[in-house]
Tab-separated table of C-alpha atoms in Angstrom:
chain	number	residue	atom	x	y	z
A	1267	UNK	CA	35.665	3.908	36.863
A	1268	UNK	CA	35.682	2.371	33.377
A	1269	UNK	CA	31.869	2.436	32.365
A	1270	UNK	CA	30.149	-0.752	30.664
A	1271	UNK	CA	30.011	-1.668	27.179
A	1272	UNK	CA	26.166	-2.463	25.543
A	1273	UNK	CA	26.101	-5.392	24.051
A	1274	UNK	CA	23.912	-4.511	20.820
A	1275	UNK	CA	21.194	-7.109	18.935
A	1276	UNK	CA	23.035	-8.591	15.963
A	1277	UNK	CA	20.916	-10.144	12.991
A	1278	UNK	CA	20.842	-12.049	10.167
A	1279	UNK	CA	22.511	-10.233	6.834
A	1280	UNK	CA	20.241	-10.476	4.410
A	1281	UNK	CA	16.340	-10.717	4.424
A	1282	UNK	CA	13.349	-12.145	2.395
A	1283	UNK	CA	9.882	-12.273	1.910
A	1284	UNK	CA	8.652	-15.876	3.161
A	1285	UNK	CA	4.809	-15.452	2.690
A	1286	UNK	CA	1.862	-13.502	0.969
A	1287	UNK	CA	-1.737	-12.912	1.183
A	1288	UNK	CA	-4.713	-11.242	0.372
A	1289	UNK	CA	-8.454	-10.184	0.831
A	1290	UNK	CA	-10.874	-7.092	-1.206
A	1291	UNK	CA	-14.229	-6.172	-0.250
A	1292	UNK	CA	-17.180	-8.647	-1.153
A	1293	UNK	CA	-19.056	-6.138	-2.698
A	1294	UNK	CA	-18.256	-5.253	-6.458
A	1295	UNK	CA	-18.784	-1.772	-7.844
A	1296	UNK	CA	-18.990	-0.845	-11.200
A	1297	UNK	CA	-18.656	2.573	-12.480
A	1298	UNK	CA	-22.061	2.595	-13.581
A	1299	UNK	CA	-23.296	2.630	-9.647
A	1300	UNK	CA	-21.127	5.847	-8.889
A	1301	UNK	CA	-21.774	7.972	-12.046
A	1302	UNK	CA	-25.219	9.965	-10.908
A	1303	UNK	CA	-23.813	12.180	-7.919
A	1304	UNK	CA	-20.910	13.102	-9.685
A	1305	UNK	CA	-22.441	14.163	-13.150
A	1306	UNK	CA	-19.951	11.418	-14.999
A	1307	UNK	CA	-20.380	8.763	-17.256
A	1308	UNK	CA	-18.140	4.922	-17.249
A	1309	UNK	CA	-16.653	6.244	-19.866
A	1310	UNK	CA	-14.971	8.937	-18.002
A	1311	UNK	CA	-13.782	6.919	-15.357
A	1312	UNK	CA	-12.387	4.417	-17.743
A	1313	UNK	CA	-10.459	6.854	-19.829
A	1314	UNK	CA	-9.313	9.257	-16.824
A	1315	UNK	CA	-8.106	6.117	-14.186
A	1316	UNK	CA	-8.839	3.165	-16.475
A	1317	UNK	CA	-11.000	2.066	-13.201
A	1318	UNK	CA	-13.680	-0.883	-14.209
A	1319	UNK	CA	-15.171	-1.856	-10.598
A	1320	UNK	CA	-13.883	-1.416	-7.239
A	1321	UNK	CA	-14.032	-3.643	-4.587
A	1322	UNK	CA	-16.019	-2.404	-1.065
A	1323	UNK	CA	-16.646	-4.456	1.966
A	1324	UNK	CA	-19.747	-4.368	3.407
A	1325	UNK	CA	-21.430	-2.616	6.816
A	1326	UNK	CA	-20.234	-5.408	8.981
A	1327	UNK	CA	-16.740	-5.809	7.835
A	1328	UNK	CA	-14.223	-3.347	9.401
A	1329	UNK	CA	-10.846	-2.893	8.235
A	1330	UNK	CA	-9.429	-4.616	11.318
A	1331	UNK	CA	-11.711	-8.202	9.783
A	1332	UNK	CA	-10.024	-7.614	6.653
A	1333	UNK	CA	-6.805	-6.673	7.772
A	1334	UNK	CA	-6.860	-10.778	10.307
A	1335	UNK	CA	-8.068	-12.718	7.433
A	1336	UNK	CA	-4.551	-10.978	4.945
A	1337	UNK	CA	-2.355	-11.364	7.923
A	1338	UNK	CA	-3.814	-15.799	8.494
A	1339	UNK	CA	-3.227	-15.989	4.337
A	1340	UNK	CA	0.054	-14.897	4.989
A	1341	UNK	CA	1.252	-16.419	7.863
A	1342	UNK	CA	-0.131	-19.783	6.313
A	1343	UNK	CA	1.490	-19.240	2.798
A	1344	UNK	CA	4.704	-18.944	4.798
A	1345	UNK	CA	4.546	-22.066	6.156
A	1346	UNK	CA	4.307	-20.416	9.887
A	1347	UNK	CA	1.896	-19.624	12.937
A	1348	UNK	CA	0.644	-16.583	14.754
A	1349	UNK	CA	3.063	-17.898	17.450
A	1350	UNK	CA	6.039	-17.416	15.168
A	1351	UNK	CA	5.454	-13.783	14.634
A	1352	UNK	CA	7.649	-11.401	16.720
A	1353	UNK	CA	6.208	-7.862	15.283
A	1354	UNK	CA	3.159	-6.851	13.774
A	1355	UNK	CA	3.116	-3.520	11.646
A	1356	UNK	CA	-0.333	-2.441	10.381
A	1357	UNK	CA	-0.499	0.215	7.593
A	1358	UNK	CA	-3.341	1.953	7.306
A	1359	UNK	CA	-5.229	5.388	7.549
A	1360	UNK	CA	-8.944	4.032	8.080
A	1361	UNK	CA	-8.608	2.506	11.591
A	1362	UNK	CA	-11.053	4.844	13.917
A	1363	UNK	CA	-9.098	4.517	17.194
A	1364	UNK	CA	-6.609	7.267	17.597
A	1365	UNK	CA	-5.588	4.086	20.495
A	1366	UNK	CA	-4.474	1.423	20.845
A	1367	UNK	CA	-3.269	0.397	17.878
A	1368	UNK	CA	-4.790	-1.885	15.626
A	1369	UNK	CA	-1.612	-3.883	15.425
A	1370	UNK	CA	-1.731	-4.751	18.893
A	1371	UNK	CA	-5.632	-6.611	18.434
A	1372	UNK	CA	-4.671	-8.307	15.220
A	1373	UNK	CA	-1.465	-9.463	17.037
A	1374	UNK	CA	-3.977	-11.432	19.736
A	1375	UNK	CA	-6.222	-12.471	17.196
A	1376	UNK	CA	-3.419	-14.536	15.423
A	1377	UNK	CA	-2.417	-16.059	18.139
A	1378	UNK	CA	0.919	-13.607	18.171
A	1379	UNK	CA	0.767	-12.020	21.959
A	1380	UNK	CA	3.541	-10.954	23.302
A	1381	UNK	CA	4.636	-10.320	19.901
A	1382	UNK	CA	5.736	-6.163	19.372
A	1383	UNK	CA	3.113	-4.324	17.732
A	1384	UNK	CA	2.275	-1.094	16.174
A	1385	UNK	CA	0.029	1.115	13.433
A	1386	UNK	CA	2.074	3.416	10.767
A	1387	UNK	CA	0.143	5.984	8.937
A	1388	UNK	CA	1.975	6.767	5.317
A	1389	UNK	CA	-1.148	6.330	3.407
A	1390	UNK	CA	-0.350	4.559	-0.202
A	1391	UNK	CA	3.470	4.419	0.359
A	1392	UNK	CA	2.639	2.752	3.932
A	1393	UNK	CA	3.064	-1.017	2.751
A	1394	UNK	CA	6.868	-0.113	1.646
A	1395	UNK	CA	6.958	1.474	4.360
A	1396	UNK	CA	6.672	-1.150	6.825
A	1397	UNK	CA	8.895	-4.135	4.290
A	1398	UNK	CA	11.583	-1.375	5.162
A	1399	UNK	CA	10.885	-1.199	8.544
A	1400	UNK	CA	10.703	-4.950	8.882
A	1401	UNK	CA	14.050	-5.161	6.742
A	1402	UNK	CA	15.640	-3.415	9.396
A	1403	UNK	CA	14.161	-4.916	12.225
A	1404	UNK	CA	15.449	-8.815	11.560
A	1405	UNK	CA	18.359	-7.548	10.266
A	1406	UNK	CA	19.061	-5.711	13.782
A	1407	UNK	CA	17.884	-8.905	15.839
A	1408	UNK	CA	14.723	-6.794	17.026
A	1409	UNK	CA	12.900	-9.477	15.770
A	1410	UNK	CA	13.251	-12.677	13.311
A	1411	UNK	CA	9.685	-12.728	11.656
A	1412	UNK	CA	7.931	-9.488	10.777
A	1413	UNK	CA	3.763	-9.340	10.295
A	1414	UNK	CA	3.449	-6.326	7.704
A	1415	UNK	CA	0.197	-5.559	6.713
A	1416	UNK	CA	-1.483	-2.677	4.652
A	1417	UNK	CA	-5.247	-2.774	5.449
A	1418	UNK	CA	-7.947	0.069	3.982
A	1419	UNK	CA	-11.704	0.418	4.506
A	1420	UNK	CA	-11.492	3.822	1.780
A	1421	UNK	CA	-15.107	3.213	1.521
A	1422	UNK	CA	-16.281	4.846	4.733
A	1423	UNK	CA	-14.572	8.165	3.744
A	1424	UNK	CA	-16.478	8.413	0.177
A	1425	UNK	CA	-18.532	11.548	-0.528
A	1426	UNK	CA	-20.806	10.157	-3.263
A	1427	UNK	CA	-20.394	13.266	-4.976
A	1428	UNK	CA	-16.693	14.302	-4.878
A	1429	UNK	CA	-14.991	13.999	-8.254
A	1430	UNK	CA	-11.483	14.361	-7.122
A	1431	UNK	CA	-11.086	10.810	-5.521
A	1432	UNK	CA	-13.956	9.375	-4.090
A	1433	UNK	CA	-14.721	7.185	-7.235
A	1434	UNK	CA	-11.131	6.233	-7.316
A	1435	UNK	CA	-11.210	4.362	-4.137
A	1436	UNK	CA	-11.892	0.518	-2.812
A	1437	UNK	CA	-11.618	-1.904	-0.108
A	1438	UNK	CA	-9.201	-4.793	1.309
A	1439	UNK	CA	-6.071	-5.700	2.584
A	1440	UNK	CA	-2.720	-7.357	1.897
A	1441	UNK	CA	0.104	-8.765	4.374
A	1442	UNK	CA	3.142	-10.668	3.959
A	1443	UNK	CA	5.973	-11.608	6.578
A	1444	UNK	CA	9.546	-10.721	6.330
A	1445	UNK	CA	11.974	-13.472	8.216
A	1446	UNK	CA	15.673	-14.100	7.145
A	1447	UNK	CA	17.448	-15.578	4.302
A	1448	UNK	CA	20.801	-16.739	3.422
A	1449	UNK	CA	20.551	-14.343	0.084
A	1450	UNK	CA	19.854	-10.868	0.052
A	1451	UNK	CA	15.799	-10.967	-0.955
A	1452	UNK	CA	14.664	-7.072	0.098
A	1453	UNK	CA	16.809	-4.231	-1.512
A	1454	UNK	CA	16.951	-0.835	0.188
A	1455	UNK	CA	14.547	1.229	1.042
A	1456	UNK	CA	14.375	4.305	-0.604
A	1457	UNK	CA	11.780	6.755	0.810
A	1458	UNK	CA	11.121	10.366	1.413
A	1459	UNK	CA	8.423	13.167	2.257
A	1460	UNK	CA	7.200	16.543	0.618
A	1461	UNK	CA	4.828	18.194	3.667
A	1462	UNK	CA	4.992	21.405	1.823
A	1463	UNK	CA	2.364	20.045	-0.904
A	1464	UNK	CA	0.101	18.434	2.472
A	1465	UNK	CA	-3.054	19.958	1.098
A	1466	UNK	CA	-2.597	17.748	-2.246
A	1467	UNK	CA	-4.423	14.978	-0.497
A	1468	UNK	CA	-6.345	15.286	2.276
A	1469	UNK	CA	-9.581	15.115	4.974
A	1470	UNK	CA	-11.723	17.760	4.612
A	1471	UNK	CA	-11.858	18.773	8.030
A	1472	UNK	CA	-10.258	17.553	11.342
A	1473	UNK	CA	-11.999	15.452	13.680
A	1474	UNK	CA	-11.815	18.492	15.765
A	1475	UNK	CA	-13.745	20.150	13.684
A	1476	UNK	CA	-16.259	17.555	13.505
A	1477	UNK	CA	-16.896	17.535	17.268
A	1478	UNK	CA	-17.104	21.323	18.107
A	1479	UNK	CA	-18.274	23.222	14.582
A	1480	UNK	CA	-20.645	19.906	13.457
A	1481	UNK	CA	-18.888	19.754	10.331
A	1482	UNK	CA	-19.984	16.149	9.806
A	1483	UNK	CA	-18.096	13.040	8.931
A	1484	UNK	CA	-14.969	14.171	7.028
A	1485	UNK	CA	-14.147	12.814	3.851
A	1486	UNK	CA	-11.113	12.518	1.542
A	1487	UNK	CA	-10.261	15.202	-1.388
A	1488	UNK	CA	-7.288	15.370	-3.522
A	1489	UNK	CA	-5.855	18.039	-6.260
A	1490	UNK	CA	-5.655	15.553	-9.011
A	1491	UNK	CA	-3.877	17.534	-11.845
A	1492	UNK	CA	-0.899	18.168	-8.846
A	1493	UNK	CA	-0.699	14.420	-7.637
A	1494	UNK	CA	-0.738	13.335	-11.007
A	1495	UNK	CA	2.287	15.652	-11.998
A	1496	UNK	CA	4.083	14.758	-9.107
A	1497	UNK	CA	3.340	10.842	-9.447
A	1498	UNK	CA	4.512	10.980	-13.190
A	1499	UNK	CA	7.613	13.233	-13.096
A	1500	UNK	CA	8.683	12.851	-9.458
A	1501	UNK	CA	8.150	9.048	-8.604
A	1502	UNK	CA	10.122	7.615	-11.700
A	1503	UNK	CA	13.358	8.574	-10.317
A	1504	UNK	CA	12.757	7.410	-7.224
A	1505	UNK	CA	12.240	3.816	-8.205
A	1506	UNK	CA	14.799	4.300	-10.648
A	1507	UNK	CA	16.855	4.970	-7.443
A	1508	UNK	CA	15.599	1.858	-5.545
A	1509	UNK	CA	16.878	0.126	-9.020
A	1510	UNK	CA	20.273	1.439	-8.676
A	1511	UNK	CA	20.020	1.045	-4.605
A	1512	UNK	CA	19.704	-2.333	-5.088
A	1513	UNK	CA	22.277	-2.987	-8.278
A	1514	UNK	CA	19.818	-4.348	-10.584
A	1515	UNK	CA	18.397	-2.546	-14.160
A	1516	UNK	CA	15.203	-2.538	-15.658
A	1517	UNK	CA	15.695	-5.488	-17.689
A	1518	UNK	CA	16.724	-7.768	-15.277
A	1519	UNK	CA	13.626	-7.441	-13.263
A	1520	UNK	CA	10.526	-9.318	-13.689
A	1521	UNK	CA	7.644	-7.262	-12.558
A	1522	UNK	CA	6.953	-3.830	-11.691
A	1523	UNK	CA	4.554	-3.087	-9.105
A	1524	UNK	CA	3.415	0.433	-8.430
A	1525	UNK	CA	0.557	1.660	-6.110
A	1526	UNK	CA	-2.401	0.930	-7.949
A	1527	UNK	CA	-3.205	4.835	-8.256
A	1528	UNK	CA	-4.389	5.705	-11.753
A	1529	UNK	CA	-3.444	3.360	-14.671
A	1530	UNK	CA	-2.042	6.304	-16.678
A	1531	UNK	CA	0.214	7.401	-13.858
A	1532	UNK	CA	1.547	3.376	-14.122
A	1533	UNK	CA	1.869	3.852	-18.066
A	1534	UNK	CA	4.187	6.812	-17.890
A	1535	UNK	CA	5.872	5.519	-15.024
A	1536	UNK	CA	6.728	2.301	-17.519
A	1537	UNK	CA	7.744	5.125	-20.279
A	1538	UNK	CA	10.406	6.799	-17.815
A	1539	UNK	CA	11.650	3.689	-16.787
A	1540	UNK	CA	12.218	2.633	-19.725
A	1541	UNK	CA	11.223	-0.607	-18.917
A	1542	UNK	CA	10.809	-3.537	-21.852
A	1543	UNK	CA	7.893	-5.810	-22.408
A	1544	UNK	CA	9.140	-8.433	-20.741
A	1545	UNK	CA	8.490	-6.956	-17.154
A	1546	UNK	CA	5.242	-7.589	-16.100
A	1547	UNK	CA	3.176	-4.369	-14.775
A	1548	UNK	CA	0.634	-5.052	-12.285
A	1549	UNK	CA	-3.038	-3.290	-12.541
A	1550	UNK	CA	-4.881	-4.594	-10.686
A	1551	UNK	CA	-6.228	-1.091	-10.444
A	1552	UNK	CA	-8.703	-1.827	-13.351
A	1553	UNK	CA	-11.289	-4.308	-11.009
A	1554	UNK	CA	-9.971	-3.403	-8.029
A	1555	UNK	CA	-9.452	0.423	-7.226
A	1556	UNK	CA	-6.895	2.503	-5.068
A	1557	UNK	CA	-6.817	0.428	-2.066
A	1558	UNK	CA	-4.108	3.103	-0.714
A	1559	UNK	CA	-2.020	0.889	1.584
A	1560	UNK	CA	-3.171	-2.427	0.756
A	1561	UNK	CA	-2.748	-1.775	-3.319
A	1562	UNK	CA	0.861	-2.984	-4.035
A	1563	UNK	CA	0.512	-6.466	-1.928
A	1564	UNK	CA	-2.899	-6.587	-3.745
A	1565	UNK	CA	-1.642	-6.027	-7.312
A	1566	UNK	CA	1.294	-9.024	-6.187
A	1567	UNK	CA	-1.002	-11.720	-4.752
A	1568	UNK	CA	-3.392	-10.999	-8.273
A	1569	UNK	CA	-0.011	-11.267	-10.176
A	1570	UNK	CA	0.318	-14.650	-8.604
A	1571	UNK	CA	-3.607	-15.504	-8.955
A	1572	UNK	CA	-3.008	-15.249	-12.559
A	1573	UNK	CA	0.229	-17.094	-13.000
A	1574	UNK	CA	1.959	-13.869	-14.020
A	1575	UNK	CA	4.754	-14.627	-11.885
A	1576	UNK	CA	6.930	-16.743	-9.769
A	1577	UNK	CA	8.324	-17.218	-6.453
A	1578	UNK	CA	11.792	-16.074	-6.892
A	1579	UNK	CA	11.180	-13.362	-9.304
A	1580	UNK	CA	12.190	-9.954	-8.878
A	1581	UNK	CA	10.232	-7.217	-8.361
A	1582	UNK	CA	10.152	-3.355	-8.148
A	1583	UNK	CA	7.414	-1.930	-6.062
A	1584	UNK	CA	6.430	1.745	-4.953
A	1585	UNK	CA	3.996	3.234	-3.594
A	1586	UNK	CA	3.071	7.241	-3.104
A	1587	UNK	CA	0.252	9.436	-1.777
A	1588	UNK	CA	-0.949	11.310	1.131
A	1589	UNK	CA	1.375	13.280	2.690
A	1590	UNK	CA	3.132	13.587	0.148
A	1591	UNK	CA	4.835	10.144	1.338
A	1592	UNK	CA	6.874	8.169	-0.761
A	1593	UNK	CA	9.178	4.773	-0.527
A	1594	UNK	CA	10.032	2.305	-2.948
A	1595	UNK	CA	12.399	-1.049	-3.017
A	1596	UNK	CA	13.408	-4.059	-5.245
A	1597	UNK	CA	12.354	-6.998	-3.418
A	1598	UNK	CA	12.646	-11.458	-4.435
A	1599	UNK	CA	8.795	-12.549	-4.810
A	1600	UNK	CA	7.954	-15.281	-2.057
């Protein structure tokens, strides 16, 4: 007997970002608030991370509030509705439910039910992440318009007197949504892992530990002179890769937009590249802070904000942290 033949989902060929949006913390936080537990000075922070402020949200915002009112900007500067969303993919590592996902309640929120939905957890690199998930999913006919959102509430995993990160780190959340396009608008993906250096950044303690040794809330620490030598030597090449991946150069691209990390992580990144002055380089680092997985659509909608660039333009973004998780692509601006 001659077995059937699948028929597989077919998609569209090429991709694009169709919308963008944006929200931070209400509360501003200078350096000066931060500098008594941690024996430090503005100064310091300025010259170590070129951090100004960071933006925190307050007790009654959760990161699910900030991660609806990104994905509505969005879906309104796309021109669409909740009801035209077919998959929702929420980046982020500060969402408290180990189930369900998060995705799945910002999906019914927006009006998007019965649309697919699920949480990724990649940390700074999870916002590329889930463009090159959503890349593939239109592309495959999964789905014709993607929800991606990167949403962090960093604040409520600050110990006050950590120096390794704690400072470092704000609140708020991007989205856009990925839908077709007659032109190719979202270059590959190029992404990878390095679990053998899992201790670089990291909780101090499981939640295990918190329940049956009363080890307290954990919070986040990192090994900053080892993520900053990886970030500098080993994250040039691969966005120089997602360059190549996607057959454009340095010059012809209009922005660069790394994870907002540590501005002098961005500066030698710039250095490697080689890239000239007329690319624009996002920091929106300085007033905002590490953001981890909302950072790169952050720095973007701020490059907008400030008329530093255009729908159409091209742009290289990357993003890196925890894990140690990387993924980077060259995508058309909406």
């Amino acid at each position: 007997m001659t077995r059937p033949t699948l028929t597989q989902a077919t998609g569209p060929a090429h991709t694009r970002i169709l919308g963008l949006g944006g929200v931070r913390g209400e509360n501003v936080v200078p350096n000066d608030d931060l500098v008594g537990p941690i024996d430090s000075s503005d100064e310091w922070i300025r010259q170590r991370t070129g951090i100004a402020t960071r933006t925190r949200a307050g007790a009654g915002t959760d990161v699910l509030d900030l991660a609806e009112d990104a994905a509505r900007a969005a879906i309104e500067n796309a021109g669409l509705t909740g009801a035209d969303i077919d998959a929702v993919i929420l980046s982020t590592v500060t969402y408290f439910h180990q189930t369900p996902a998060g995705a799945a309640i910002i999906a019914d929120r927006i009006g998007a039910t019965p649309a697919a939905a699920f949480d990724i957890s990649a940390a700074c690199a999870g916002y590329c992440y889930g463009i090159g998930q959503a890349d593939a999913l239109v592309r495959s006919g999964a789905a014709r318009n993607v929800l991606v959102i990167g949403a962090e509430k960093m604040s409520e995993f600050v110990d006050p007197t950590d120096r390794t990160i704690s400072f470092l780190l704000g609140d708020g959340a991007g989205a856009v949504v990925v839908g077709p396009s007659d032109t190719p608008g979202i270059g590959p993906t190029v992404w990878g892992s390095d679990g053998g250096q899992a201790q670089a950044i990291r909780q101090t303690h499981s939640w295990l530990a918190t329940r049956d040794e009363g080890a307290g809330w954990p919070t986040l620490r990192q090994e900053g002179q080892s993520v900053f030598k990886w970030a500098v030597w080993q994250m040039a090449p691969v966005a120089q890769k997602a360059l190549d991946a996607a057959g454009i150069t340095a010059d012809e691209l209009d922005a660069f937009i790394p994870h907002q990390a540590n501005n002098r992580i961005i500066d030698q990144m710039v250095k490697t590249l080689k890239l000239p002055e007329s690319v624009v380089v996002a920091r929106d680092i300085v007033d905002t802070g590490n953001t981890s997985a909302a950072s790169i659509p952050l720095a973007t909608e701020r490059l907008y904000r400030e008329g530093l660039v255009k729908s159409g333009d091209l742009a290289l973004q990357i993003g890196f942290g925890a894990g140690l998780v990387y993924a980077a692509q060259v995508v058309v601006l909406p």
